[in-house]
Amino acid sequence: METERFKAYTYAEVIARDKANLDIAWLRDPSLDGAANLPAPEVLAAEIVEDLQAALEEFAAIAETLQQARSEEHDAAAEEAYVAD
């Protein structure tokens, strides 16, 4: 997911750079240097909770999709076995 602070790059884009360097220090937001510039702890905590909840929702959706696929495979195999009898 791309945001104001983060951008996704493909492997080809990284390698095509003048010097392929996976050091991400160049991504650092200078406005966040020093504790005085950091968001308040409650803001950071709320953002972390929001991110974790979003991740859990995504994993739950993936788990549900996998469960449905397994159930459909099981149903198809059962139907096949019934027709073969």
Coordinates of N, CA, C and O in Angstrom, one line a residue:
M1 N 0.8 -1.2 0.0 CA 0.0 0.0 0.0 C 0.9 1.2 0.0 O 1.7 1.4 0.9
E2 N 0.7 2.1 -1.0 CA 1.5 3.3 -1.0 C 0.8 4.4 -0.2 O -0.4 4.6 -0.2
T3 N 1.6 5.2 0.4 CA 1.1 6.4 1.2 C 2.0 7.6 0.8 O 2.9 7.5 0.0
E4 N 1.8 8.7 1.5 CA 2.7 9.8 1.3 C 4.1 9.5 1.6 O 5.0 10.0 1.0
R5 N 4.4 8.7 2.6 CA 5.7 8.4 3.1 C 6.3 7.2 2.4 O 7.6 7.0 2.4
F6 N 5.5 6.3 1.8 CA 6.0 5.0 1.3 C 5.6 4.8 -0.1 O 4.5 5.1 -0.4
K7 N 6.5 4.3 -0.9 CA 6.2 3.9 -2.3 C 6.7 2.5 -2.6 O 7.8 2.2 -2.1
A8 N 5.9 1.7 -3.3 CA 6.4 0.4 -3.6 C 7.2 0.5 -4.9 O 6.9 1.2 -5.8
Y9 N 8.3 -0.3 -4.9 CA 9.1 -0.4 -6.1 C 9.2 -1.8 -6.5 O 9.3 -2.7 -5.7
T10 N 9.3 -2.0 -7.8 CA 9.5 -3.4 -8.3 C 11.0 -3.7 -8.2 O 11.8 -2.8 -8.1
Y11 N 11.3 -5.0 -8.3 CA 12.7 -5.4 -8.3 C 13.4 -4.7 -9.5 O 14.5 -4.2 -9.3
A12 N 12.8 -4.7 -10.6 CA 13.4 -4.2 -11.8 C 13.7 -2.7 -11.6 O 14.8 -2.2 -12.1
E13 N 12.8 -1.9 -11.0 CA 13.1 -0.5 -10.7 C 14.3 -0.3 -9.8 O 15.1 0.6 -10.0
V14 N 14.4 -1.2 -8.8 CA 15.5 -1.0 -7.8 C 16.8 -1.3 -8.6 O 17.8 -0.6 -8.4
I15 N 16.8 -2.4 -9.3 CA 18.1 -2.8 -10.0 C 18.5 -1.8 -11.1 O 19.6 -1.6 -11.4
A16 N 17.5 -1.2 -11.7 CA 17.7 -0.2 -12.8 C 18.4 1.1 -12.3 O 18.9 1.8 -13.0
R17 N 18.4 1.3 -11.0 CA 19.0 2.5 -10.4 C 20.5 2.5 -10.7 O 21.1 1.4 -10.8
D18 N 21.1 3.6 -10.6 CA 22.5 3.8 -10.8 C 23.3 2.8 -10.0 O 24.2 2.1 -10.4
K19 N 23.0 2.8 -8.7 CA 23.7 1.9 -7.7 C 22.6 1.2 -7.0 O 21.8 1.8 -6.2
A20 N 22.5 -0.1 -7.2 CA 21.5 -0.9 -6.5 C 21.8 -1.1 -5.1 O 22.8 -1.8 -4.7
N21 N 21.1 -0.3 -4.2 CA 21.4 -0.3 -2.8 C 20.1 -0.5 -2.0 O 19.2 0.3 -2.2
L22 N 20.0 -1.5 -1.2 CA 18.8 -1.8 -0.5 C 18.7 -1.1 0.9 O 17.9 -1.4 1.7
D23 N 19.7 -0.2 1.1 CA 19.7 0.6 2.3 C 18.5 1.6 2.3 O 18.5 2.4 1.4
I24 N 17.6 1.5 3.2 CA 16.4 2.3 3.1 C 16.5 3.6 3.9 O 15.5 4.3 4.1
A25 N 17.7 4.0 4.3 CA 17.9 5.2 5.0 C 17.4 6.4 4.2 O 16.9 7.4 4.8
W26 N 17.5 6.4 2.9 CA 17.0 7.5 2.1 C 15.5 7.7 2.1 O 15.0 8.7 1.8
L27 N 14.8 6.7 2.7 CA 13.3 6.8 2.8 C 12.9 7.6 4.1 O 11.8 8.0 4.3
R28 N 13.9 7.8 5.0 CA 13.6 8.4 6.3 C 13.0 9.8 6.1 O 13.5 10.6 5.3
D29 N 12.0 10.0 6.9 CA 11.3 11.3 6.9 C 12.1 12.3 7.8 O 12.0 12.1 9.0
P30 N 12.8 13.3 7.3 CA 13.6 14.1 8.1 C 12.7 14.9 9.2 O 13.2 15.3 10.2
S31 N 11.5 15.1 8.9 CA 10.6 15.8 9.8 C 10.4 15.0 11.1 O 9.9 15.6 12.1
L32 N 10.6 13.7 11.1 CA 10.4 12.9 12.2 C 11.7 12.7 13.1 O 11.7 12.0 14.0
D33 N 12.8 13.4 12.6 CA 14.1 13.3 13.4 C 13.9 14.0 14.7 O 13.4 15.1 14.8
G34 N 14.3 13.3 15.8 CA 14.3 13.8 17.1 C 12.9 13.6 17.8 O 11.9 13.6 17.1
A35 N 12.9 13.4 19.0 CA 11.7 13.0 19.8 C 10.7 14.2 19.7 O 9.5 14.0 19.8
A36 N 11.2 15.4 19.6 CA 10.3 16.6 19.6 C 9.3 16.6 18.4 O 8.2 17.1 18.5
N37 N 9.8 16.0 17.3 CA 9.0 16.0 16.1 C 8.1 14.7 16.0 O 7.3 14.7 15.0
L38 N 8.2 13.8 16.9 CA 7.3 12.6 16.8 C 5.9 12.9 17.2 O 5.7 13.8 18.1
P39 N 5.0 12.2 16.6 CA 3.6 12.4 17.1 C 3.5 11.9 18.5 O 4.3 11.1 19.0
A40 N 2.4 12.4 19.2 CA 2.2 12.0 20.6 C 2.0 10.5 20.7 O 1.5 9.8 19.8
P41 N 2.4 9.9 21.8 CA 2.4 8.4 22.0 C 1.0 7.9 21.7 O 0.8 6.8 21.2
E42 N -0.1 8.6 22.2 CA -1.4 8.1 22.0 C -1.8 8.1 20.5 O -2.5 7.2 20.0
V43 N -1.2 9.0 19.7 CA -1.5 9.0 18.3 C -0.8 7.8 17.6 O -1.3 7.1 16.8
L44 N 0.5 7.6 18.0 CA 1.2 6.5 17.5 C 0.5 5.2 17.9 O 0.4 4.3 17.0
A45 N 0.1 5.1 19.1 CA -0.6 3.8 19.5 C -1.9 3.6 18.7 O -2.2 2.5 18.3
A46 N -2.6 4.7 18.5 CA -3.9 4.6 17.7 C -3.6 4.1 16.3 O -4.3 3.3 15.7
E47 N -2.5 4.7 15.7 CA -2.2 4.3 14.4 C -1.8 2.8 14.3 O -2.1 2.1 13.4
I48 N -1.0 2.4 15.3 CA -0.6 1.0 15.3 C -1.8 0.1 15.5 O -1.9 -0.9 14.8
V49 N -2.7 0.4 16.4 CA -3.9 -0.4 16.5 C -4.7 -0.4 15.2 O -5.2 -1.5 14.8
E50 N -4.8 0.7 14.6 CA -5.6 0.7 13.3 C -4.9 -0.2 12.3 O -5.6 -0.9 11.6
D51 N -3.6 -0.1 12.2 CA -2.9 -0.9 11.2 C -3.0 -2.4 11.5 O -3.2 -3.2 10.6
L52 N -2.9 -2.7 12.8 CA -3.0 -4.1 13.2 C -4.4 -4.7 12.9 O -4.6 -5.8 12.5
Q53 N -5.5 -3.8 13.2 CA -6.8 -4.3 13.0 C -7.1 -4.5 11.5 O -7.7 -5.5 11.1
A54 N -6.5 -3.6 10.7 CA -6.7 -3.7 9.2 C -6.0 -5.0 8.7 O -6.5 -5.8 7.9
A55 N -4.8 -5.3 9.3 CA -4.1 -6.5 8.9 C -4.8 -7.8 9.4 O -4.9 -8.7 8.6
L56 N -5.4 -7.7 10.6 CA -6.2 -8.9 11.0 C -7.4 -9.1 10.2 O -7.8 -10.3 9.9
E57 N -8.1 -8.0 9.7 CA -9.2 -8.2 8.8 C -8.8 -8.8 7.5 O -9.5 -9.6 7.0
E58 N -7.6 -8.4 7.0 CA -7.1 -9.0 5.7 C -6.8 -10.5 5.9 O -7.2 -11.3 5.1
F59 N -6.2 -10.8 7.0 CA -5.9 -12.2 7.3 C -7.2 -13.0 7.5 O -7.2 -14.2 7.0
A60 N -8.1 -12.5 8.1 CA -9.4 -13.2 8.3 C -10.1 -13.4 7.0 O -10.6 -14.5 6.8
A61 N -10.0 -12.4 6.1 CA -10.6 -12.6 4.8 C -9.9 -13.7 4.0 O -10.5 -14.5 3.3
I62 N -8.6 -13.7 4.1 CA -7.8 -14.8 3.4 C -8.2 -16.1 4.0 O -8.4 -17.1 3.3
A63 N -8.2 -16.2 5.3 CA -8.6 -17.5 6.0 C -9.9 -18.0 5.5 O -10.1 -19.2 5.3
E64 N -10.9 -17.0 5.5 CA -12.3 -17.4 5.0 C -12.3 -17.9 3.6 O -12.9 -18.9 3.3
T65 N -11.5 -17.2 2.7 CA -11.4 -17.6 1.3 C -10.8 -19.0 1.2 O -11.3 -19.9 0.5
L66 N -9.8 -19.3 2.0 CA -9.1 -20.6 2.0 C -10.1 -21.7 2.5 O -10.1 -22.8 2.0
Q67 N -10.8 -21.3 3.6 CA -11.8 -22.3 4.1 C -12.9 -22.6 3.1 O -13.3 -23.8 3.0
Q68 N -13.4 -21.6 2.4 CA -14.4 -21.8 1.4 C -13.9 -22.7 0.3 O -14.6 -23.6 -0.2
A69 N -12.7 -22.4 -0.1 CA -12.1 -23.2 -1.2 C -12.0 -24.7 -0.8 O -12.3 -25.6 -1.6
R70 N -11.5 -24.9 0.4 CA -11.4 -26.3 0.9 C -12.7 -26.9 1.0 O -12.9 -28.1 0.7
S71 N -13.7 -26.2 1.5 CA -15.1 -26.7 1.6 C -15.6 -27.1 0.3 O -16.2 -28.2 0.1
E72 N -15.4 -26.3 -0.7 CA -15.9 -26.5 -2.1 C -15.2 -27.8 -2.7 O -15.8 -28.6 -3.3
E73 N -13.9 -27.9 -2.4 CA -13.1 -29.1 -2.9 C -13.7 -30.3 -2.2 O -13.8 -31.4 -2.9
H74 N -14.0 -30.2 -0.9 CA -14.5 -31.4 -0.2 C -15.9 -31.8 -0.7 O -16.2 -32.9 -0.9
D75 N -16.7 -30.8 -1.0 CA -18.0 -31.0 -1.5 C -18.0 -31.7 -2.9 O -18.7 -32.6 -3.2
A76 N -17.0 -31.2 -3.8 CA -16.9 -31.7 -5.1 C -16.4 -33.2 -5.0 O -16.8 -34.0 -5.8
A77 N -15.5 -33.5 -4.1 CA -14.9 -34.8 -4.0 C -16.0 -35.8 -3.5 O -16.2 -36.9 -3.9
A78 N -16.9 -35.3 -2.5 CA -18.0 -36.1 -2.0 C -19.0 -36.4 -3.1 O -19.5 -37.5 -3.2
E79 N -19.3 -35.4 -3.9 CA -20.2 -35.6 -5.0 C -19.7 -36.6 -6.0 O -20.4 -37.4 -6.5
E80 N -18.4 -36.5 -6.3 CA -17.7 -37.4 -7.2 C -17.8 -38.8 -6.7 O -18.1 -39.7 -7.5
A81 N -17.5 -39.0 -5.4 CA -17.6 -40.3 -4.8 C -19.0 -40.8 -4.9 O -19.2 -42.0 -5.1
Y82 N -20.0 -40.0 -4.7 CA -21.4 -40.4 -4.7 C -21.8 -40.9 -6.1 O -22.4 -41.9 -6.3
V83 N -21.4 -40.1 -7.1 CA -21.7 -40.4 -8.5 C -21.0 -41.7 -8.9 O -21.5 -42.5 -9.7
A84 N -19.8 -42.0 -8.4 CA -19.0 -43.2 -8.8 C -19.6 -44.4 -8.2 O -19.4 -45.5 -8.7
D85 N -20.4 -44.3 -7.1 CA -21.0 -45.5 -6.5 C -22.1 -46.0 -7.2 O -22.8 -46.2 -7.9

